[in-house]
Coordinates of C-alpha atoms and ligand atoms in Angstrom, one line a residue:
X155 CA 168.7 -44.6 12.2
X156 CA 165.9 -43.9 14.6
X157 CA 165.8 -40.7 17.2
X158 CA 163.9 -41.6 20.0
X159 CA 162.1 -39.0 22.6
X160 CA 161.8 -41.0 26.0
X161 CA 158.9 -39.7 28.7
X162 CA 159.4 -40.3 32.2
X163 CA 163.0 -41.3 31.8
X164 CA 164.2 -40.6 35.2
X165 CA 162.1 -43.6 36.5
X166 CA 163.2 -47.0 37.1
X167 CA 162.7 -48.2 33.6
X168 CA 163.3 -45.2 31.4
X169 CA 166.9 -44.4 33.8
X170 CA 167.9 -47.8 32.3
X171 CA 166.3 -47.4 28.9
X172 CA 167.7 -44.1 27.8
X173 CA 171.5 -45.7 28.1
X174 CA 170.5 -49.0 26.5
X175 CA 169.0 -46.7 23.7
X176 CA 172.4 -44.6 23.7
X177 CA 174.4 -47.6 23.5
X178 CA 172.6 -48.9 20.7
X179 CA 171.6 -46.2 18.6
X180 CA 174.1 -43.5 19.4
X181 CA 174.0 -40.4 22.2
X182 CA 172.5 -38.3 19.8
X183 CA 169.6 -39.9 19.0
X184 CA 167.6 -39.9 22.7
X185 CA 166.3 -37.8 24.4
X186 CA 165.6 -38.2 27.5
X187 CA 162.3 -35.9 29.8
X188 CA 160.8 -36.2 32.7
X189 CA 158.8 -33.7 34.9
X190 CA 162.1 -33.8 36.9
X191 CA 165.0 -32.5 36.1
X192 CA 168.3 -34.7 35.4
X193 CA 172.0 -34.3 37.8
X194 CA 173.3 -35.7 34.7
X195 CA 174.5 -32.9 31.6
X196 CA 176.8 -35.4 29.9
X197 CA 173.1 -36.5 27.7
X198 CA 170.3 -34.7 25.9
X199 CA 167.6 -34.2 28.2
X200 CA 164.5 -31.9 28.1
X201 CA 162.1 -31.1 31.6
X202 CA 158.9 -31.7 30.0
X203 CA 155.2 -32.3 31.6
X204 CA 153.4 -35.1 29.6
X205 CA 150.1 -33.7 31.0
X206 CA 151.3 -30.2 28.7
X207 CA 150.5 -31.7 25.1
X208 CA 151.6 -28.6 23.3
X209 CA 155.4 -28.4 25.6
X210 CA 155.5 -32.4 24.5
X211 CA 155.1 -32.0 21.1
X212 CA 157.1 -29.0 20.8
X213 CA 159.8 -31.3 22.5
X214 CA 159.4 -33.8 20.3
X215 CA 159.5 -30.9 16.9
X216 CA 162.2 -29.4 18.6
X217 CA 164.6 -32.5 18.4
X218 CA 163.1 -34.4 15.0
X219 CA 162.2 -37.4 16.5
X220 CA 160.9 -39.9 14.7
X221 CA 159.7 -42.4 17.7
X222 CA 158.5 -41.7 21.3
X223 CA 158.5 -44.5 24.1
X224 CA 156.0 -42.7 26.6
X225 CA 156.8 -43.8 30.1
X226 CA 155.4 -41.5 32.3
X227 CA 152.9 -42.6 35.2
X228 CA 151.8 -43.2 38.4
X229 CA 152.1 -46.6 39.9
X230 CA 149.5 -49.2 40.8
X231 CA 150.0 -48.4 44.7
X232 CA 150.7 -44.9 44.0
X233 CA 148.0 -44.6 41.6
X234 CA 145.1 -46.1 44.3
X235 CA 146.1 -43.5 47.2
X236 CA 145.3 -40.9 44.5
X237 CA 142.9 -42.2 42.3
X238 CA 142.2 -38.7 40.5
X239 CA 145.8 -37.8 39.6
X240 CA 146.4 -40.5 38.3
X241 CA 143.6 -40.6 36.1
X242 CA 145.0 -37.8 34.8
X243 CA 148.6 -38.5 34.5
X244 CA 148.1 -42.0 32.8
X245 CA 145.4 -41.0 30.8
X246 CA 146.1 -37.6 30.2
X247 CA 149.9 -38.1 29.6
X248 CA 148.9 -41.0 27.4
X249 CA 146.3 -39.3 25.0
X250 CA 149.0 -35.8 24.6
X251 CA 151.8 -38.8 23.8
X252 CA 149.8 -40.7 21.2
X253 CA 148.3 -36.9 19.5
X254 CA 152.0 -36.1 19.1
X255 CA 152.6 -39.4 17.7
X256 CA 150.1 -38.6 15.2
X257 CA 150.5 -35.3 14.3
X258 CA 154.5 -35.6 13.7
X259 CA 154.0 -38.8 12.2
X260 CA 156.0 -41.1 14.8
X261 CA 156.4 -44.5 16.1
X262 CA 154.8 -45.5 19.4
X263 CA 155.8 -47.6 22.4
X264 CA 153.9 -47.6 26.3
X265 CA 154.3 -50.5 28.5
X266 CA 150.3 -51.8 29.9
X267 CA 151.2 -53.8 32.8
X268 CA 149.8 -57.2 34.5
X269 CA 147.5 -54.5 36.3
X270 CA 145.2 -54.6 33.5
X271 CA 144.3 -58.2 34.3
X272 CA 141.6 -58.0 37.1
X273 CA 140.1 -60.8 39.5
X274 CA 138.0 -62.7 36.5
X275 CA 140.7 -63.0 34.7
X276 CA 141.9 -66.6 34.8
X277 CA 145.1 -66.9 37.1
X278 CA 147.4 -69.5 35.5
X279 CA 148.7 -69.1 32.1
X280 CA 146.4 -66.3 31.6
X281 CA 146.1 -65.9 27.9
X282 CA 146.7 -62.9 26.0
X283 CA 143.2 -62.4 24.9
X284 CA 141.0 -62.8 28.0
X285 CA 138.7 -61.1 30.1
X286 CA 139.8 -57.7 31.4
X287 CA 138.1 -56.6 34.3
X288 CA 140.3 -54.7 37.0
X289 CA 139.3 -53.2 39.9
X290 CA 142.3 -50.4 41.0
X291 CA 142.9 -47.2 39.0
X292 CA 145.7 -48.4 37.5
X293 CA 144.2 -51.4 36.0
X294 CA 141.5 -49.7 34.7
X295 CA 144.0 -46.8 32.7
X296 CA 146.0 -49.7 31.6
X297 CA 143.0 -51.3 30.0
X298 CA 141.7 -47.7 28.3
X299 CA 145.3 -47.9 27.3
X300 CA 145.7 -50.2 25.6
X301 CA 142.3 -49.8 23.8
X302 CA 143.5 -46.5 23.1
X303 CA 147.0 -47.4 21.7
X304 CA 144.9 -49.7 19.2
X305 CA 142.3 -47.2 18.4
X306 CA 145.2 -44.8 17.8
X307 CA 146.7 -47.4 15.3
X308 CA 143.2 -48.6 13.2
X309 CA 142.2 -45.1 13.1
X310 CA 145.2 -42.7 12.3
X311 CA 147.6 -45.5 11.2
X312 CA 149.9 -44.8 14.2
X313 CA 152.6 -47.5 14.6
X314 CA 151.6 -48.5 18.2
X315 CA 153.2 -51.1 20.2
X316 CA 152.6 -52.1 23.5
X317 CA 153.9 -54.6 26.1
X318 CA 152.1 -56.0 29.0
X319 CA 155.1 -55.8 31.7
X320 CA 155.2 -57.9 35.0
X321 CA 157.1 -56.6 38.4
X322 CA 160.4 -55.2 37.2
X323 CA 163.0 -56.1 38.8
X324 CA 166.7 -53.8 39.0
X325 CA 169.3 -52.6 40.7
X326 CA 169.7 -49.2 39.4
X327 CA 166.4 -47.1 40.0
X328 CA 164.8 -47.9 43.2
X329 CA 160.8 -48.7 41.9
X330 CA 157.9 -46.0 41.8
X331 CA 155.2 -47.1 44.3
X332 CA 154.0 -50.4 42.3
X333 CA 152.7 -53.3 43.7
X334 CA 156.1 -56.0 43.0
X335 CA 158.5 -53.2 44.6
X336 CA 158.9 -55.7 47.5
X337 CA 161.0 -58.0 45.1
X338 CA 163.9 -55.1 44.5
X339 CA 163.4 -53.9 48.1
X340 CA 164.1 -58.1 49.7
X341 CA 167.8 -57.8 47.9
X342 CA 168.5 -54.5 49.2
X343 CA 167.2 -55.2 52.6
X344 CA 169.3 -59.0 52.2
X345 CA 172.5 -57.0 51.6
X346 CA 172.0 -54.5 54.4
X347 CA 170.6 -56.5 56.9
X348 CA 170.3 -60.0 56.6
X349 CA 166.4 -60.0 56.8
X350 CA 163.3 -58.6 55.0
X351 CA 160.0 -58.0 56.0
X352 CA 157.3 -58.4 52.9
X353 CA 154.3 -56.4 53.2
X354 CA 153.1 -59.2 50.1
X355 CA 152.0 -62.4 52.0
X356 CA 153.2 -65.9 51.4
X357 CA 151.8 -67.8 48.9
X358 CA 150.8 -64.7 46.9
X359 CA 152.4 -65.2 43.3
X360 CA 152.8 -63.0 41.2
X361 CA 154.7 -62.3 37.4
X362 CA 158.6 -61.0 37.7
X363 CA 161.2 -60.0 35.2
X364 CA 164.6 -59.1 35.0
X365 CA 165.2 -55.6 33.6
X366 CA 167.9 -56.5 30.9
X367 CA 165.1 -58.7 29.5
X368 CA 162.9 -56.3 29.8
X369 CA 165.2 -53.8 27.7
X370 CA 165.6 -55.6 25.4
X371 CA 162.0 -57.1 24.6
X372 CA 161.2 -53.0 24.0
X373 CA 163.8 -52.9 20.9
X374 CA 162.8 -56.2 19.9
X375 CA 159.5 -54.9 19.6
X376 CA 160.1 -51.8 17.9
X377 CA 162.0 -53.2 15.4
X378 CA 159.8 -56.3 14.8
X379 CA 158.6 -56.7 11.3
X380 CA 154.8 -54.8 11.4
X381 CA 153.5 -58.0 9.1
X382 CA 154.0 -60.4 11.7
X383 CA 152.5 -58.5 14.3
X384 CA 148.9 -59.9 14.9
X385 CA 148.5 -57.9 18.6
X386 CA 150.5 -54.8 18.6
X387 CA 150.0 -53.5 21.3
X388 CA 149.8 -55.1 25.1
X389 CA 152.0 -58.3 24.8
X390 CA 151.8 -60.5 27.8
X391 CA 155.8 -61.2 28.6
X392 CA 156.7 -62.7 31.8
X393 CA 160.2 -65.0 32.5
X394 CA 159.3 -65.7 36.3
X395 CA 156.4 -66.4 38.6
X396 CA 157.1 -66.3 42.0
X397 CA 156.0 -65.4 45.7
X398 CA 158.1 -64.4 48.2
X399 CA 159.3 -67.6 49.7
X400 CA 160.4 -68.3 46.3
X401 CA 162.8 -65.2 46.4
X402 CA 163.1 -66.0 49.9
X403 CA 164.8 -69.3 48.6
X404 CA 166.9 -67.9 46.0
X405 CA 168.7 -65.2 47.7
X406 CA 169.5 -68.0 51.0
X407 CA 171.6 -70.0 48.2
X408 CA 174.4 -66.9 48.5
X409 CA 173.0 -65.2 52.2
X410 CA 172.4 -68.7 53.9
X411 CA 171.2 -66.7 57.3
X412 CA 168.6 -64.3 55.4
X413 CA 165.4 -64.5 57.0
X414 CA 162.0 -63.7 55.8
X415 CA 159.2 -62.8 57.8
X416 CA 155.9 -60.7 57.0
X417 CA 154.0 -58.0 57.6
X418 CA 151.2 -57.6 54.9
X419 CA 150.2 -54.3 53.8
X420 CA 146.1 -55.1 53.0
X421 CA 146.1 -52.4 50.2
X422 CA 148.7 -53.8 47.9
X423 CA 147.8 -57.5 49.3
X424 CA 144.2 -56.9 47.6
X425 CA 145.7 -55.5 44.5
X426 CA 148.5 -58.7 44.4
X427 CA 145.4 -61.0 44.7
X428 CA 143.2 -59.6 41.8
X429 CA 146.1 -60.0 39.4
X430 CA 147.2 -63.3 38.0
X431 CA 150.2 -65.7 39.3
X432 CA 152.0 -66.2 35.8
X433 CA 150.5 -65.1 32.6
X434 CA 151.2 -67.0 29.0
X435 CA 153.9 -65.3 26.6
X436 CA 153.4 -67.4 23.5
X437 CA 152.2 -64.3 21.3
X438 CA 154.6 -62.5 22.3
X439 CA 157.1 -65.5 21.5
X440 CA 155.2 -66.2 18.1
X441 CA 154.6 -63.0 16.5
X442 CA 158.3 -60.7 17.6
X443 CA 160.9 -63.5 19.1
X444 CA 160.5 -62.9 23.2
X445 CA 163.3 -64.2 24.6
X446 CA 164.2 -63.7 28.4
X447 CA 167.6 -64.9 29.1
X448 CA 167.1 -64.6 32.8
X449 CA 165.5 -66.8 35.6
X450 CA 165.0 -66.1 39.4
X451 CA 168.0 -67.6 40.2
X452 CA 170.6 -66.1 37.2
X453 CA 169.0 -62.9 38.2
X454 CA 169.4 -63.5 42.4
X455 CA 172.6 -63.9 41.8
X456 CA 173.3 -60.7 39.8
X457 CA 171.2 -58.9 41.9
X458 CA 173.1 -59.3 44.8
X459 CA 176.6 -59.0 43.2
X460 CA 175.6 -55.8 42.0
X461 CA 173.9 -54.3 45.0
X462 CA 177.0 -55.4 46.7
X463 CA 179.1 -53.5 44.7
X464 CA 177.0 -50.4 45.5
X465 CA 177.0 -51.0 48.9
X466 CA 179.1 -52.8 50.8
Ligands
NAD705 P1 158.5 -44.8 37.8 O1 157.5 -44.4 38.7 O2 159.8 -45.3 38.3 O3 158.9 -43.5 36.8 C1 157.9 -42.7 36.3 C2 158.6 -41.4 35.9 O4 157.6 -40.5 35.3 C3 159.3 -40.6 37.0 O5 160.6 -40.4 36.7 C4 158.4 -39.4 37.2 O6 159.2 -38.2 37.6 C5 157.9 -39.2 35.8 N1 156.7 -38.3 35.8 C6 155.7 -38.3 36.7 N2 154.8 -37.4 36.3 C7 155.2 -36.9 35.1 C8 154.7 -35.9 34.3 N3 153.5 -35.2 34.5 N4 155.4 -35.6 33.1 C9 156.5 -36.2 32.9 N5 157.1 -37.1 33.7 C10 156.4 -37.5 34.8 O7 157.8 -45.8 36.7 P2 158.5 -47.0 35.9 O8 158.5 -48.2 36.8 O9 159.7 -46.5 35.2 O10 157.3 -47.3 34.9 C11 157.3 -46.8 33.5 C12 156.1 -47.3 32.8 O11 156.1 -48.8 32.8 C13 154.7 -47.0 33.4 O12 153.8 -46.8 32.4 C14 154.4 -48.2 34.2 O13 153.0 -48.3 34.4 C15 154.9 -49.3 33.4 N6 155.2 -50.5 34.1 C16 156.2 -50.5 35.1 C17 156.4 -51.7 35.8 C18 157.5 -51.8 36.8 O14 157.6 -52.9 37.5 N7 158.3 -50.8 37.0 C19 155.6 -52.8 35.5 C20 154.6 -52.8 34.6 C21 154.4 -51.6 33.9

């Protein structure tokens, strides 16, 4: 039985994460911390700052966890209004995660993102192994990242694994200041209001995924059989590739009068531009089983209904 310690898990993935975890391997065994504190006594949680190595690991002793899923970070828009921050968040938080990791003898997980890719890097089916060459903050810490995560692993024989995520997209957690947030923010705004203004400009593709498939590609990972794995760390996974006419499309099959229009925001235009339109998931298929169950128009649909339910 595994007991996990979860960083940032009040954010838009780990708020999801933590109650997949408790479903599957009991309430006992996560713990969720964040830098914020949780409304929520019903579960184990910890306030914990990933940049304090010593409060992480004495966390992580404190509890007898044998893995740690570190998600705490700043964003790809967030990141590039605060370049220095969040060099030392994501690298910082990262380095404290993986010493723990080593010194207490655990099991490792960190999602890079398709912000490690940079302008070079070729834009359709980009492979898994390819030129890396970003230009925002974020990239560039997801690339040391991942590096890192595979140092950690030929070095101290830390079990590392690492995906490469797309946009996320969910219903639950509103998104952190990343570059895809305008595909969580259309449904909301389709539900409300009929309309949506994207500050991502047409044409402008870009990788998407459903959060339940990206759930569950994290415990498929972790419990993937270590032989098989040839990468480790930094999988590409992606189910959908779209721009925001595409969603635009989608969501007019239930909200036939939703109207797009745009207003593009130049910072987070660049940064949609220097990363590719729909990167390969073969490895990830090969070497661990990726699945997604979902496309853009099974998860439209679900989207809606559930933001409905919330709202209206
Ligand atoms: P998020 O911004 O929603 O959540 C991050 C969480 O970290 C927040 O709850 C925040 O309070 C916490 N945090 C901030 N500083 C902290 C600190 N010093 N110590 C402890 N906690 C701190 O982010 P997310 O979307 O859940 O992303 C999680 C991870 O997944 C990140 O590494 C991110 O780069 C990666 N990722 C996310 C997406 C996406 O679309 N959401 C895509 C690709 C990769």
């Amino acid at each position: 039985m595994k007991k996990i310690l979860v960083t940032g898990a009040l954010g838009q993935i780990g708020s999801e994460l933590i109650t997949t975890l408790r479903d599957q391997y009991g309430d006992d065994n996560v713990i969720g911390t964040d830098i914020r504190s949780s409304e929520d006594d019903t579960c184990i949680f910890e306030t914990c700052d990933v940049t304090d190595g010593k409060a992480l690991c004495e966390t992580a002793k404190k509890h007898n966890v044998d893995t740690i899923m570190h998600l705490a970070a700043l964003l790809s828009a967030k990141a590039e209004a605060i370049p220095q921050k969040a060099w030392e968040l994501n690298m910082g938080g990262l380095v404290n995660a993986l010493e723990v990791a080593r010194e207490l003898d655990l099991q490792f997980f960190t999602p890079s993102s398709i912000g490690a890719f940079g302008p070079q890097t070729p834009k359709q089916d980009t492979p898994q192994d390819t030129i890396m060459r970003p230009t925002t903050m974020y990239g560039v810490n997801k690339v040391a990242g991942e590096l890192l995560c595979d140092y950690y692993y030929h070095r101290f024989g830390v079990d590392t694994r690492g995906i490469r995520y797309p946009g996320l997209i969910s219903y639950k957690t509103l998104p952190g200041g990343g570059t895809t947030d305008y595909a969580v923010e259309i449904y909301y705004e389709a539900v409300k209001n009929n309309r949506y203004t994207s500050y991502i400009g047409a044409n402008t593709y870009m990788d998407m995924m459903y959060m339940p498939d990206a759930l569950k590609a994290i415990i498929q990972l972790m419990e993937a059989d270590p032989d098989k794995l040839v990468h480790r760390n930094a999988f590409n996974i992606s189910s959908i590739s779209a721009a925001p006419e595409d969603f635009g499309e989608a969501i007019r099959k239930y909200i036939p009068e939703f109207n797009l229009s745009y207003d593009v925001d130049p910072v987070r235009q660049k940064i949609a531009e220097s990363w590719p339109d729909s990167i390969d998931s073969s490895a990830a298929k090969e070497e661990w089983g990726f699945e997604p169950e979902y496309d853009i128009d099974s998860m439209t649909s679900d989207m809606l209904e559930k933001i409905k339910e919330k709202y209206v």
